[in-house]
Amino acid sequence: MSATISRPRLVHWRTAIFVIFFVMGLGFASWASRLPAVKQILGIDDFGVGVLLFVSGAASIVGLSLANVIVARWGARRGMVFTIAAFASGVIVTGLGVQVAESYALTAVGLGLMGLGMSSTDVMMNVEAASVEQAFGRTLMPLFHAFFSVGTVAGAGAGIAMAGWSVGVGWHFGVVGIVVLAAGWAALRFVPERMPAVTEDAPAPTRRERFAEMAAVWRDPRTYAIGLIMLGMAFAEGSANDWLAIAVVDGHGQTEAVGAVALTVFSVAMTLFRVLGGPMVDRIGRVWTLRILSIAAAVGLVMFILAPTLPIAFIGVALWGAGASLGFPLGMSAAADDPTKAAASVSAAATIGYLAFLGGPPVLGWISHQIGILPTLWIIVVLIVMSGLASGAARPIAGSTVGGGHARRGPETAASEENLGTVHDGARPRRENAV
């Protein structure tokens, strides 16, 4: 018989991860929605914006590497205490750099902190989300990412209001940073501390063994195949978050407010399809879901690039957002099919996805400086097509409880010790070993 997490604690755990996804989306979109204002205040061109994004992307790569070490050493819950603080601090420093100091260098420092905290937190919250999904035995990862998208909708919507009311970037980012920090830390109280399961026959692995397990997934071809799926869709999502508002302003000749509206349309479309994504996957499976949505994303982006009128551009944005909605979460879900190595696999998959999500936009900035923002987006169309062609890699492995289609669902019960390992309640740890 296996010890279990009670139903109320499992629901609280799931809700806490929802909150963390939400506030990270809120913070990220708050920055993205004010990017035209940042560009204007600092007096920089697309290349200058690209350099700032490169700083964020480089720091994000460091954060991805640190996340693997932190999860292996301390666990996701303890690690997020510090990484959420780093992200929130970065948001505040960025606002001070733009509005108070009007300093390109200080803004870059803030974005570096944001990138470091964002990427490392993302790995950890996806590790936790994958564990909750396996515990419930049905597809939940898109819903977790829907909360990130709800956060981006809230962040973009606030950006519209702040731009319309001429509220300074410094005040805006300062309030957002405090909200992210307070809500994130409050949610972590309900996330259990989990360590590898301990039994008489299978003692807890050593620190060296946990690091070896994380390294082993990089020798698995399936890791790279899932990574290819996530690569194209992460580029599609990341490019929209960082460049859509500017593409509307510079490419289609609209105002900053219209650019923020376009980002909101993208985020709303992505959110709706992430909410619907779980039942859709449980009905037709991961593979067909990814194939259908990759077609929608490619068609929508082409419409946006070639749009002769603003309404057609907005329809394209909606299709682009809907099509790009599930690539990243379903990649995370596929990586977690094997619960014995879910943490290591999710960390590796998140690393591949975020190399594209955070490293791609700076590259696009450099290219757009040469040929213009709208022609640059054709690169994303090609990557989306590649992602769709690789979607077969997301097929569930034998024994997985989620993602197979035909409404196949596991029992919505509390998670067993075999999936979740040793659970601690927080300040006073309590072992729940298998007996």
Tab-separated table of C-alpha atoms in Angstrom:
chain	number	residue	atom	x	y	z
A	1	MET	CA	0.000	0.000	0.000
A	2	SER	CA	1.230	3.474	-0.880
A	3	ALA	CA	0.883	6.621	1.131
A	4	THR	CA	-1.043	9.324	-0.627
A	5	ILE	CA	-1.527	13.059	-0.677
A	6	SER	CA	-5.049	13.888	0.468
A	7	ARG	CA	-7.478	15.272	-2.075
A	8	PRO	CA	-7.662	18.766	-0.496
A	9	ARG	CA	-3.861	19.062	-0.392
A	10	LEU	CA	-3.622	17.932	-4.003
A	11	VAL	CA	-6.173	20.573	-5.068
A	12	HIS	CA	-4.300	23.244	-3.075
A	13	TRP	CA	-1.067	22.175	-4.754
A	14	ARG	CA	-2.652	22.466	-8.204
A	15	THR	CA	-4.127	25.888	-7.380
A	16	ALA	CA	-0.766	27.149	-6.109
A	17	ILE	CA	0.925	26.202	-9.381
A	18	PHE	CA	-1.918	27.920	-11.270
A	19	VAL	CA	-1.117	31.112	-9.338
A	20	ILE	CA	2.602	30.889	-10.063
A	21	PHE	CA	1.964	30.405	-13.783
A	22	PHE	CA	-0.374	33.413	-13.718
A	23	VAL	CA	1.976	35.862	-12.021
A	24	MET	CA	4.897	34.893	-14.254
A	25	GLY	CA	2.742	35.595	-17.312
A	26	LEU	CA	1.613	38.882	-15.771
A	27	GLY	CA	5.174	40.055	-15.214
A	28	PHE	CA	6.415	38.990	-18.617
A	29	ALA	CA	3.562	40.568	-20.602
A	30	SER	CA	3.807	43.790	-18.605
A	31	TRP	CA	7.321	44.208	-20.003
A	32	ALA	CA	6.334	43.132	-23.542
A	33	SER	CA	3.321	45.445	-23.725
A	34	ARG	CA	5.434	48.533	-22.889
A	35	LEU	CA	8.300	47.667	-25.219
A	36	PRO	CA	7.431	50.437	-27.718
A	37	ALA	CA	7.517	52.970	-24.854
A	38	VAL	CA	10.848	51.570	-23.641
A	39	LYS	CA	12.214	51.912	-27.161
A	40	GLN	CA	11.060	55.526	-27.382
A	41	ILE	CA	12.210	56.647	-23.912
A	42	LEU	CA	15.676	55.148	-24.300
A	43	GLY	CA	15.949	56.429	-27.883
A	44	ILE	CA	17.006	53.090	-29.400
A	45	ASP	CA	16.257	51.291	-32.667
A	46	ASP	CA	15.334	47.655	-33.326
A	47	PHE	CA	18.969	46.621	-33.010
A	48	GLY	CA	19.155	48.263	-29.577
A	49	VAL	CA	15.993	46.430	-28.529
A	50	GLY	CA	17.532	43.224	-29.857
A	51	VAL	CA	20.622	43.737	-27.695
A	52	LEU	CA	18.445	44.163	-24.598
A	53	LEU	CA	16.594	40.976	-25.481
A	54	PHE	CA	19.907	39.233	-26.055
A	55	VAL	CA	20.957	40.157	-22.511
A	56	SER	CA	17.708	38.711	-21.210
A	57	GLY	CA	18.138	35.609	-23.355
A	58	ALA	CA	21.737	35.055	-22.245
A	59	ALA	CA	20.738	35.379	-18.591
A	60	SER	CA	17.878	32.986	-19.273
A	61	ILE	CA	20.273	30.338	-20.545
A	62	VAL	CA	22.216	30.671	-17.294
A	63	GLY	CA	18.937	30.372	-15.372
A	64	LEU	CA	18.021	27.197	-17.254
A	65	SER	CA	21.324	25.609	-16.294
A	66	LEU	CA	20.967	26.689	-12.680
A	67	ALA	CA	17.419	25.342	-12.513
A	68	ASN	CA	18.570	21.786	-13.160
A	69	VAL	CA	21.100	22.065	-10.340
A	70	ILE	CA	18.613	23.683	-7.950
A	71	VAL	CA	15.925	21.061	-8.555
A	72	ALA	CA	18.438	18.250	-7.994
A	73	ARG	CA	19.881	19.829	-4.862
A	74	TRP	CA	16.978	21.546	-3.074
A	75	GLY	CA	13.795	20.740	-4.972
A	76	ALA	CA	11.494	22.996	-6.980
A	77	ARG	CA	9.599	24.546	-4.069
A	78	ARG	CA	12.648	25.893	-2.243
A	79	GLY	CA	14.256	26.992	-5.483
A	80	MET	CA	11.257	29.063	-6.558
A	81	VAL	CA	11.482	31.171	-3.405
A	82	PHE	CA	14.675	32.675	-4.805
A	83	THR	CA	13.946	32.586	-8.543
A	84	ILE	CA	10.584	34.359	-8.202
A	85	ALA	CA	12.341	37.011	-6.110
A	86	ALA	CA	14.969	37.422	-8.841
A	87	PHE	CA	12.300	37.855	-11.514
A	88	ALA	CA	10.263	40.376	-9.496
A	89	SER	CA	13.397	42.355	-8.681
A	90	GLY	CA	14.301	42.395	-12.365
A	91	VAL	CA	10.897	43.856	-13.275
A	92	ILE	CA	11.349	46.654	-10.730
A	93	VAL	CA	14.943	47.414	-11.751
A	94	THR	CA	13.933	47.517	-15.421
A	95	GLY	CA	11.283	50.128	-14.637
A	96	LEU	CA	13.815	52.213	-12.715
A	97	GLY	CA	16.309	51.929	-15.556
A	98	VAL	CA	13.833	53.100	-18.175
A	99	GLN	CA	11.946	55.894	-16.431
A	100	VAL	CA	13.990	57.072	-13.452
A	101	ALA	CA	17.578	56.739	-14.635
A	102	GLU	CA	16.809	56.550	-18.386
A	103	SER	CA	19.827	54.265	-18.435
A	104	TYR	CA	20.300	51.640	-21.114
A	105	ALA	CA	22.811	49.820	-18.889
A	106	LEU	CA	20.530	49.682	-15.822
A	107	THR	CA	17.666	48.513	-18.011
A	108	ALA	CA	19.898	45.717	-19.289
A	109	VAL	CA	20.725	44.719	-15.692
A	110	GLY	CA	17.024	44.545	-14.874
A	111	LEU	CA	16.305	42.438	-17.941
A	112	GLY	CA	19.164	40.141	-16.990
A	113	LEU	CA	17.549	39.539	-13.587
A	114	MET	CA	14.189	39.036	-15.264
A	115	GLY	CA	15.624	36.480	-17.683
A	116	LEU	CA	17.470	34.617	-14.928
A	117	GLY	CA	14.409	34.430	-12.688
A	118	MET	CA	11.922	33.767	-15.497
A	119	SER	CA	13.658	30.784	-17.062
A	120	SER	CA	14.652	29.067	-13.835
A	121	THR	CA	11.174	29.521	-12.360
A	122	ASP	CA	9.652	28.201	-15.561
A	123	VAL	CA	11.578	24.945	-15.356
A	124	MET	CA	10.537	24.447	-11.750
A	125	MET	CA	6.877	25.318	-12.172
A	126	ASN	CA	6.672	22.940	-15.144
A	127	VAL	CA	8.256	20.186	-13.057
A	128	GLU	CA	5.551	20.764	-10.449
A	129	ALA	CA	2.790	20.984	-13.076
A	130	ALA	CA	3.902	17.692	-14.648
A	131	SER	CA	3.738	15.994	-11.245
A	132	VAL	CA	0.233	17.338	-10.620
A	133	GLU	CA	-0.877	16.182	-14.089
A	134	GLN	CA	0.397	12.664	-13.496
A	135	ALA	CA	-1.317	12.675	-10.110
A	136	PHE	CA	-4.700	13.522	-11.642
A	137	GLY	CA	-4.203	11.070	-14.532
A	138	ARG	CA	-5.491	13.383	-17.262
A	139	THR	CA	-4.188	16.165	-19.474
A	140	LEU	CA	-3.788	19.299	-17.360
A	141	MET	CA	-0.586	20.860	-18.676
A	142	PRO	CA	-2.387	23.078	-21.240
A	143	LEU	CA	-4.560	24.422	-18.426
A	144	PHE	CA	-1.492	25.342	-16.379
A	145	HIS	CA	-0.122	27.202	-19.376
A	146	ALA	CA	-3.553	28.766	-19.869
A	147	PHE	CA	-3.044	30.458	-16.524
A	148	PHE	CA	0.272	31.808	-17.822
A	149	SER	CA	-1.658	33.124	-20.820
A	150	VAL	CA	-4.343	34.613	-18.551
A	151	GLY	CA	-1.483	36.384	-16.846
A	152	THR	CA	-0.230	37.694	-20.173
A	153	VAL	CA	-3.740	38.889	-21.038
A	154	ALA	CA	-3.897	40.729	-17.720
A	155	GLY	CA	-0.408	42.125	-18.248
A	156	ALA	CA	-1.133	43.227	-21.809
A	157	GLY	CA	-4.482	44.691	-20.767
A	158	ALA	CA	-2.807	46.659	-18.011
A	159	GLY	CA	-0.237	47.783	-20.554
A	160	ILE	CA	-3.026	49.149	-22.750
A	161	ALA	CA	-4.445	51.073	-19.822
A	162	MET	CA	-1.058	52.355	-18.662
A	163	ALA	CA	-0.134	53.510	-22.179
A	164	GLY	CA	-3.551	55.122	-22.670
A	165	TRP	CA	-3.349	56.929	-19.332
A	166	SER	CA	0.308	57.891	-19.867
A	167	VAL	CA	1.401	56.126	-16.683
A	168	GLY	CA	5.164	55.896	-16.471
A	169	VAL	CA	6.947	52.620	-17.071
A	170	GLY	CA	8.684	52.887	-13.686
A	171	TRP	CA	5.463	53.074	-11.662
A	172	HIS	CA	3.859	50.377	-13.793
A	173	PHE	CA	6.727	47.894	-13.432
A	174	GLY	CA	7.198	48.678	-9.744
A	175	VAL	CA	3.634	47.681	-8.869
A	176	VAL	CA	3.818	44.575	-11.075
A	177	GLY	CA	7.054	43.447	-9.429
A	178	ILE	CA	5.531	43.710	-5.946
A	179	VAL	CA	2.416	41.786	-7.039
A	180	VAL	CA	4.514	38.990	-8.562
A	181	LEU	CA	6.642	38.655	-5.437
A	182	ALA	CA	3.752	38.679	-2.957
A	183	ALA	CA	1.475	36.313	-4.886
A	184	GLY	CA	4.279	33.930	-5.812
A	185	TRP	CA	5.549	33.560	-2.277
A	186	ALA	CA	2.021	33.141	-0.900
A	187	ALA	CA	1.340	30.327	-3.378
A	188	LEU	CA	4.520	28.463	-2.464
A	189	ARG	CA	3.131	27.799	1.017
A	190	PHE	CA	0.824	25.195	-0.572
A	191	VAL	CA	3.454	23.449	-2.707
A	192	PRO	CA	4.758	20.297	-0.987
A	193	GLU	CA	8.458	19.723	-0.659
A	194	ARG	CA	9.137	16.539	-2.590
A	195	MET	CA	12.238	14.400	-2.443
A	196	PRO	CA	12.837	10.998	-4.056
A	197	ALA	CA	10.842	8.200	-2.458
A	198	VAL	CA	12.542	6.233	0.306
A	199	THR	CA	11.812	2.569	1.037
A	200	GLU	CA	13.736	-0.158	2.778
A	201	ASP	CA	14.578	-1.736	-0.589
A	202	ALA	CA	15.230	1.520	-2.447
A	203	PRO	CA	16.950	4.194	-0.355
A	204	ALA	CA	16.916	7.801	-1.459
A	205	PRO	CA	19.388	8.484	-4.278
A	206	THR	CA	22.437	10.509	-3.450
A	207	ARG	CA	23.050	13.977	-4.787
A	208	ARG	CA	25.506	12.536	-7.334
A	209	GLU	CA	22.895	10.032	-8.506
A	210	ARG	CA	20.286	12.766	-8.940
A	211	PHE	CA	22.690	14.811	-11.088
A	212	ALA	CA	23.527	11.678	-13.138
A	213	GLU	CA	19.809	11.133	-13.772
A	214	MET	CA	19.433	14.693	-15.041
A	215	ALA	CA	22.387	14.244	-17.390
A	216	ALA	CA	21.119	10.901	-18.731
A	217	VAL	CA	18.029	12.387	-20.402
A	218	TRP	CA	20.275	14.357	-22.752
A	219	ARG	CA	21.356	11.031	-24.283
A	220	ASP	CA	17.754	10.071	-25.081
A	221	PRO	CA	16.775	10.803	-28.744
A	222	ARG	CA	13.159	11.403	-27.677
A	223	THR	CA	14.305	14.437	-25.675
A	224	TYR	CA	15.565	16.101	-28.855
A	225	ALA	CA	12.523	15.075	-30.894
A	226	ILE	CA	10.204	16.664	-28.325
A	227	GLY	CA	12.574	19.619	-28.247
A	228	LEU	CA	12.106	20.123	-32.000
A	229	ILE	CA	8.336	20.345	-31.521
A	230	MET	CA	8.811	22.900	-28.788
A	231	LEU	CA	11.440	24.821	-30.744
A	232	GLY	CA	9.083	25.979	-33.492
A	233	MET	CA	6.186	26.779	-31.197
A	234	ALA	CA	8.385	28.490	-28.630
A	235	PHE	CA	9.735	30.711	-31.411
A	236	ALA	CA	6.141	31.419	-32.493
A	237	GLU	CA	5.098	32.373	-28.965
A	238	GLY	CA	8.272	34.212	-27.981
A	239	SER	CA	8.414	36.266	-31.172
A	240	ALA	CA	4.833	37.425	-30.612
A	241	ASN	CA	5.464	38.403	-26.993
A	242	ASP	CA	8.538	40.445	-27.881
A	243	TRP	CA	7.891	41.687	-31.418
A	244	LEU	CA	4.163	41.660	-32.175
A	245	ALA	CA	3.494	45.113	-30.722
A	246	ILE	CA	6.459	46.552	-32.613
A	247	ALA	CA	5.439	44.730	-35.819
A	248	VAL	CA	2.008	46.349	-35.633
A	249	VAL	CA	3.505	49.794	-35.023
A	250	ASP	CA	6.468	49.679	-37.419
A	251	GLY	CA	5.252	47.100	-39.930
A	252	HIS	CA	1.592	48.057	-40.265
A	253	GLY	CA	1.865	51.751	-39.284
A	254	GLN	CA	-0.408	51.671	-36.229
A	255	THR	CA	-0.179	53.332	-32.801
A	256	GLU	CA	1.351	51.899	-29.632
A	257	ALA	CA	-2.135	51.314	-28.203
A	258	VAL	CA	-3.144	49.279	-31.267
A	259	GLY	CA	0.060	47.261	-30.874
A	260	ALA	CA	-0.899	46.462	-27.284
A	261	VAL	CA	-4.399	45.472	-28.452
A	262	ALA	CA	-2.864	43.062	-30.975
A	263	LEU	CA	-0.771	41.467	-28.233
A	264	THR	CA	-3.938	41.120	-26.160
A	265	VAL	CA	-5.739	39.401	-29.064
A	266	PHE	CA	-2.826	36.977	-29.398
A	267	SER	CA	-2.854	36.254	-25.664
A	268	VAL	CA	-6.649	35.796	-25.519
A	269	ALA	CA	-6.588	33.336	-28.448
A	270	MET	CA	-3.731	31.410	-26.849
A	271	THR	CA	-5.523	31.346	-23.501
A	272	LEU	CA	-8.809	30.053	-24.935
A	273	PHE	CA	-7.114	27.190	-26.745
A	274	ARG	CA	-5.079	26.278	-23.701
A	275	VAL	CA	-8.285	26.082	-21.668
A	276	LEU	CA	-9.812	23.853	-24.348
A	277	GLY	CA	-6.575	21.979	-24.934
A	278	GLY	CA	-6.904	19.305	-22.237
A	279	PRO	CA	-10.262	17.887	-23.401
A	280	MET	CA	-9.135	18.183	-27.025
A	281	VAL	CA	-5.989	16.159	-26.362
A	282	ASP	CA	-7.882	13.574	-24.334
A	283	ARG	CA	-10.248	13.183	-27.297
A	284	ILE	CA	-7.960	13.103	-30.345
A	285	GLY	CA	-4.500	12.728	-28.818
A	286	ARG	CA	-1.390	14.900	-28.652
A	287	VAL	CA	-0.135	14.165	-32.152
A	288	TRP	CA	-3.236	15.180	-34.102
A	289	THR	CA	-3.779	18.176	-31.840
A	290	LEU	CA	-0.269	19.442	-32.586
A	291	ARG	CA	-0.621	18.842	-36.331
A	292	ILE	CA	-3.907	20.735	-36.596
A	293	LEU	CA	-2.696	23.675	-34.530
A	294	SER	CA	0.612	23.973	-36.395
A	295	ILE	CA	-1.377	24.494	-39.602
A	296	ALA	CA	-3.481	27.169	-37.886
A	297	ALA	CA	-0.373	28.962	-36.575
A	298	ALA	CA	1.362	28.977	-39.966
A	299	VAL	CA	-1.731	30.215	-41.801
A	300	GLY	CA	-2.360	32.927	-39.195
A	301	LEU	CA	1.192	34.235	-39.288
A	302	VAL	CA	1.164	34.393	-43.095
A	303	MET	CA	-2.109	36.337	-42.919
A	304	PHE	CA	-0.575	38.791	-40.447
A	305	ILE	CA	2.530	39.343	-42.571
A	306	LEU	CA	0.623	39.912	-45.826
A	307	ALA	CA	-2.507	41.579	-44.382
A	308	PRO	CA	-3.699	44.532	-46.511
A	309	THR	CA	-6.036	45.742	-43.756
A	310	LEU	CA	-5.988	45.816	-39.954
A	311	PRO	CA	-8.990	43.443	-39.485
A	312	ILE	CA	-7.287	40.741	-41.552
A	313	ALA	CA	-4.091	41.255	-39.565
A	314	PHE	CA	-6.033	40.747	-36.333
A	315	ILE	CA	-7.626	37.546	-37.648
A	316	GLY	CA	-4.135	36.341	-38.473
A	317	VAL	CA	-2.955	37.233	-34.971
A	318	ALA	CA	-5.825	35.228	-33.458
A	319	LEU	CA	-4.986	32.143	-35.566
A	320	TRP	CA	-1.292	32.588	-34.772
A	321	GLY	CA	-2.018	32.645	-31.040
A	322	ALA	CA	-4.418	29.684	-31.172
A	323	GLY	CA	-2.035	27.592	-33.244
A	324	ALA	CA	0.976	28.280	-31.034
A	325	SER	CA	-0.933	27.607	-27.817
A	326	LEU	CA	-0.216	23.940	-27.115
A	327	GLY	CA	3.252	23.210	-28.504
A	328	PHE	CA	5.099	24.113	-25.318
A	329	PRO	CA	2.681	22.589	-22.745
A	330	LEU	CA	2.225	19.346	-24.675
A	331	GLY	CA	5.985	19.081	-25.031
A	332	MET	CA	6.215	19.355	-21.243
A	333	SER	CA	3.497	16.744	-20.834
A	334	ALA	CA	5.209	14.349	-23.251
A	335	ALA	CA	8.518	14.774	-21.441
A	336	ALA	CA	6.819	13.757	-18.182
A	337	ASP	CA	5.286	10.523	-19.509
A	338	ASP	CA	7.751	8.445	-17.510
A	339	PRO	CA	7.206	9.483	-13.858
A	340	THR	CA	10.503	7.877	-12.772
A	341	LYS	CA	12.470	10.550	-14.632
A	342	ALA	CA	9.843	13.262	-15.081
A	343	ALA	CA	11.782	16.025	-13.320
A	344	ALA	CA	14.939	15.478	-15.371
A	345	SER	CA	13.043	15.135	-18.667
A	346	VAL	CA	10.853	18.179	-18.055
A	347	SER	CA	13.930	20.228	-17.164
A	348	ALA	CA	15.686	19.154	-20.373
A	349	ALA	CA	12.645	19.833	-22.552
A	350	ALA	CA	12.115	23.229	-20.933
A	351	THR	CA	15.761	24.052	-21.613
A	352	ILE	CA	15.359	23.355	-25.334
A	353	GLY	CA	12.086	25.260	-25.528
A	354	TYR	CA	13.357	28.283	-23.681
A	355	LEU	CA	16.539	28.501	-25.699
A	356	ALA	CA	14.154	29.267	-28.553
A	357	PHE	CA	11.598	31.215	-26.518
A	358	LEU	CA	14.124	33.580	-24.992
A	359	GLY	CA	17.123	33.339	-27.302
A	360	GLY	CA	15.184	33.590	-30.562
A	361	PRO	CA	13.719	37.106	-30.256
A	362	PRO	CA	17.139	38.805	-30.007
A	363	VAL	CA	18.202	37.029	-33.196
A	364	LEU	CA	15.002	38.214	-34.858
A	365	GLY	CA	15.813	41.742	-33.695
A	366	TRP	CA	19.198	41.646	-35.414
A	367	ILE	CA	17.671	40.268	-38.631
A	368	SER	CA	14.797	42.768	-38.597
A	369	HIS	CA	17.353	45.565	-38.339
A	370	GLN	CA	18.640	44.376	-41.708
A	371	ILE	CA	15.449	43.529	-43.630
A	372	GLY	CA	12.492	44.841	-41.581
A	373	ILE	CA	10.239	43.231	-39.001
A	374	LEU	CA	7.530	41.747	-41.250
A	375	PRO	CA	9.916	39.929	-43.657
A	376	THR	CA	11.745	38.547	-40.618
A	377	LEU	CA	8.586	36.766	-39.461
A	378	TRP	CA	8.787	34.365	-42.428
A	379	ILE	CA	11.500	32.579	-40.453
A	380	ILE	CA	8.889	31.737	-37.825
A	381	VAL	CA	6.568	30.303	-40.482
A	382	VAL	CA	9.273	27.841	-41.513
A	383	LEU	CA	9.939	26.827	-37.899
A	384	ILE	CA	6.224	26.271	-37.244
A	385	VAL	CA	6.049	23.912	-40.231
A	386	MET	CA	9.059	21.995	-38.896
A	387	SER	CA	7.363	21.697	-35.510
A	388	GLY	CA	4.229	20.275	-37.092
A	389	LEU	CA	6.212	17.691	-39.044
A	390	ALA	CA	7.903	16.528	-35.820
A	391	SER	CA	4.669	16.195	-33.847
A	392	GLY	CA	4.765	12.380	-33.879
A	393	ALA	CA	7.437	12.501	-31.179
A	394	ALA	CA	4.773	13.569	-28.656
A	395	ARG	CA	3.013	10.209	-28.888
A	396	PRO	CA	2.602	8.898	-25.304
A	397	ILE	CA	4.918	6.126	-24.180
A	398	ALA	CA	3.582	2.821	-22.880
A	399	GLY	CA	2.017	3.192	-19.460
A	400	SER	CA	1.387	6.942	-19.647
A	401	THR	CA	-1.929	8.028	-18.164
A	402	VAL	CA	-2.359	11.153	-20.339
A	403	GLY	CA	-2.194	12.292	-23.955
A	404	GLY	CA	-3.346	9.160	-25.823
A	405	GLY	CA	-6.667	10.431	-27.124
A	406	HIS	CA	-10.113	8.763	-27.290
A	407	ALA	CA	-11.003	10.382	-23.965
A	408	ARG	CA	-8.646	8.067	-22.135
A	409	ARG	CA	-8.266	9.333	-18.598
A	410	GLY	CA	-6.747	7.918	-15.512
A	411	PRO	CA	-8.555	8.039	-12.182
A	412	GLU	CA	-8.754	11.499	-10.694
A	413	THR	CA	-7.286	10.356	-7.419
A	414	ALA	CA	-4.596	11.470	-5.056
A	415	ALA	CA	-1.056	10.903	-6.241
A	416	SER	CA	0.835	7.877	-5.033
A	417	GLU	CA	4.261	7.781	-3.463
A	418	GLU	CA	5.641	6.118	-6.590
A	419	ASN	CA	4.838	9.249	-8.629
A	420	LEU	CA	5.554	11.967	-6.105
A	421	GLY	CA	8.192	10.707	-3.720
A	422	THR	CA	8.636	11.888	-0.164
A	423	VAL	CA	6.338	14.777	0.702
A	424	HIS	CA	6.971	17.503	3.237
A	425	ASP	CA	4.392	19.954	4.479
A	426	GLY	CA	6.744	22.894	4.716
A	427	ALA	CA	8.386	24.113	7.878
A	428	ARG	CA	7.872	20.802	9.678
A	429	PRO	CA	8.774	17.989	7.257
A	430	ARG	CA	6.899	14.720	7.435
A	431	ARG	CA	7.981	11.564	5.600
A	432	GLU	CA	5.274	9.525	3.909
A	433	ASN	CA	7.270	6.474	2.890
A	434	ALA	CA	5.855	3.466	1.106
A	435	VAL	CA	5.122	0.591	3.447
